[in-house]
């Protein structure tokens, strides 16, 4: 059974999401919605990490070691001029959050499918609590992209 592998991947990706959300909140202090909502969404990721840690031992998965979220893509430029332009940096950060959020939401979806097949009601309950939040997080990033991109791109 590979449920443990899926749980380990979700643990890593949710941890990375929390780190990235906090990084983006800190990087854009002049944007109140980014700063506050990103911090709230980071707390959701930390709650998801705790949920995963709670159920992982049932699948022989030990997540007690230090977290090693994947490194930020901060060093990788996505948009020309991103390094010196705060608005372009905001667009790039929101794009990263959207992509990360999409991956995490998909992982929760896949884990939920596995939980249904093995009929593990506890694992299914975890996925039902966490998956909708992961989808909302992704939608928030997309909504912010849609809201800020017109002004940034034509400004």
PDB file of N, CA and C in Angstrom, residues 13-15 31 42-43 45 48-49 54 56 63-64 70 102 110 128 133-134 141 154:
ATOM      1  N   UNK A  13       4.628  18.891   0.904  1.00  0.00           N
ATOM      2  CA  UNK A  13       4.060  19.991   0.114  1.00  0.00           C
ATOM      3  C   UNK A  13       3.272  20.974   0.980  1.00  0.00           C
ATOM      4  N   UNK A  14       2.569  20.491   1.992  1.00  0.00           N
ATOM      5  CA  UNK A  14       1.859  21.424   2.890  1.00  0.00           C
ATOM      6  C   UNK A  14       2.866  22.244   3.700  1.00  0.00           C
ATOM      7  N   UNK A  15       3.964  21.614   4.108  1.00  0.00           N
ATOM      8  CA  UNK A  15       5.002  22.356   4.838  1.00  0.00           C
ATOM      9  C   UNK A  15       5.598  23.434   3.941  1.00  0.00           C
ATOM     10  N   UNK A  31       0.683  45.301   0.943  1.00  0.00           N
ATOM     11  CA  UNK A  31      -0.566  44.744   0.421  1.00  0.00           C
ATOM     12  C   UNK A  31      -1.304  44.060   1.569  1.00  0.00           C
ATOM     13  N   UNK A  42      -1.456  30.131   5.659  1.00  0.00           N
ATOM     14  CA  UNK A  42      -0.295  29.384   6.163  1.00  0.00           C
ATOM     15  C   UNK A  42      -0.683  28.587   7.409  1.00  0.00           C
ATOM     16  N   UNK A  43      -1.535  29.170   8.233  1.00  0.00           N
ATOM     17  CA  UNK A  43      -1.998  28.434   9.422  1.00  0.00           C
ATOM     18  C   UNK A  43      -2.802  27.207   9.003  1.00  0.00           C
ATOM     19  N   UNK A  45      -2.244  25.433   6.382  1.00  0.00           N
ATOM     20  CA  UNK A  45      -1.237  24.436   5.992  1.00  0.00           C
ATOM     21  C   UNK A  45      -0.619  23.782   7.219  1.00  0.00           C
ATOM     22  N   UNK A  48      -2.975  21.295   8.496  1.00  0.00           N
ATOM     23  CA  UNK A  48      -2.979  20.104   7.635  1.00  0.00           C
ATOM     24  C   UNK A  48      -1.767  19.222   7.939  1.00  0.00           C
ATOM     25  N   UNK A  49      -0.633  19.856   8.168  1.00  0.00           N
ATOM     26  CA  UNK A  49       0.577  19.097   8.523  1.00  0.00           C
ATOM     27  C   UNK A  49       0.326  18.300   9.802  1.00  0.00           C
ATOM     28  N   UNK A  54      -0.798  13.104  12.405  1.00  0.00           N
ATOM     29  CA  UNK A  54      -1.641  12.296  13.280  1.00  0.00           C
ATOM     30  C   UNK A  54      -2.045  10.958  12.685  1.00  0.00           C
ATOM     31  N   UNK A  56      -0.435   9.475   9.821  1.00  0.00           N
ATOM     32  CA  UNK A  56       0.659   8.789   9.107  1.00  0.00           C
ATOM     33  C   UNK A  56       1.152   7.518   9.803  1.00  0.00           C
ATOM     34  N   UNK A  63       6.920  10.703  10.329  1.00  0.00           N
ATOM     35  CA  UNK A  63       7.153  12.082   9.880  1.00  0.00           C
ATOM     36  C   UNK A  63       7.731  12.920  11.009  1.00  0.00           C
ATOM     37  N   UNK A  64       8.312  12.271  11.994  1.00  0.00           N
ATOM     38  CA  UNK A  64       8.774  12.999  13.171  1.00  0.00           C
ATOM     39  C   UNK A  64      10.087  13.743  12.942  1.00  0.00           C
ATOM     40  N   UNK A  70      10.345  21.925   0.275  1.00  0.00           N
ATOM     41  CA  UNK A  70      11.161  22.211  -0.895  1.00  0.00           C
ATOM     42  C   UNK A  70      11.541  23.683  -0.899  1.00  0.00           C
ATOM     43  N   UNK A 102      -2.320  24.377  -6.422  1.00  0.00           N
ATOM     44  CA  UNK A 102      -2.930  23.394  -7.315  1.00  0.00           C
ATOM     45  C   UNK A 102      -2.346  22.007  -7.097  1.00  0.00           C
ATOM     46  N   UNK A 110      -6.156  13.019  -4.669  1.00  0.00           N
ATOM     47  CA  UNK A 110      -5.675  11.658  -4.896  1.00  0.00           C
ATOM     48  C   UNK A 110      -5.715  10.845  -3.612  1.00  0.00           C
ATOM     49  N   UNK A 128     -11.390  15.009   3.743  1.00  0.00           N
ATOM     50  CA  UNK A 128     -12.584  15.860   3.590  1.00  0.00           C
ATOM     51  C   UNK A 128     -12.453  17.173   4.352  1.00  0.00           C
ATOM     52  N   UNK A 133     -10.162  23.163   1.867  1.00  0.00           N
ATOM     53  CA  UNK A 133      -9.335  24.324   2.191  1.00  0.00           C
ATOM     54  C   UNK A 133      -8.227  24.508   1.163  1.00  0.00           C
ATOM     55  N   UNK A 134      -7.654  23.407   0.711  1.00  0.00           N
ATOM     56  CA  UNK A 134      -6.580  23.519  -0.278  1.00  0.00           C
ATOM     57  C   UNK A 134      -7.114  24.093  -1.586  1.00  0.00           C
ATOM     58  N   UNK A 141      -5.507  32.509  -4.574  1.00  0.00           N
ATOM     59  CA  UNK A 141      -4.353  32.969  -5.352  1.00  0.00           C
ATOM     60  C   UNK A 141      -4.780  33.352  -6.763  1.00  0.00           C
ATOM     61  N   UNK A 154      -0.850  46.850 -17.230  1.00  0.00           N
ATOM     62  CA  UNK A 154      -1.012  48.044 -18.057  1.00  0.00           C
ATOM     63  C   UNK A 154      -0.480  49.300 -17.361  1.00  0.00           C
TER      64      UNK A 154
END
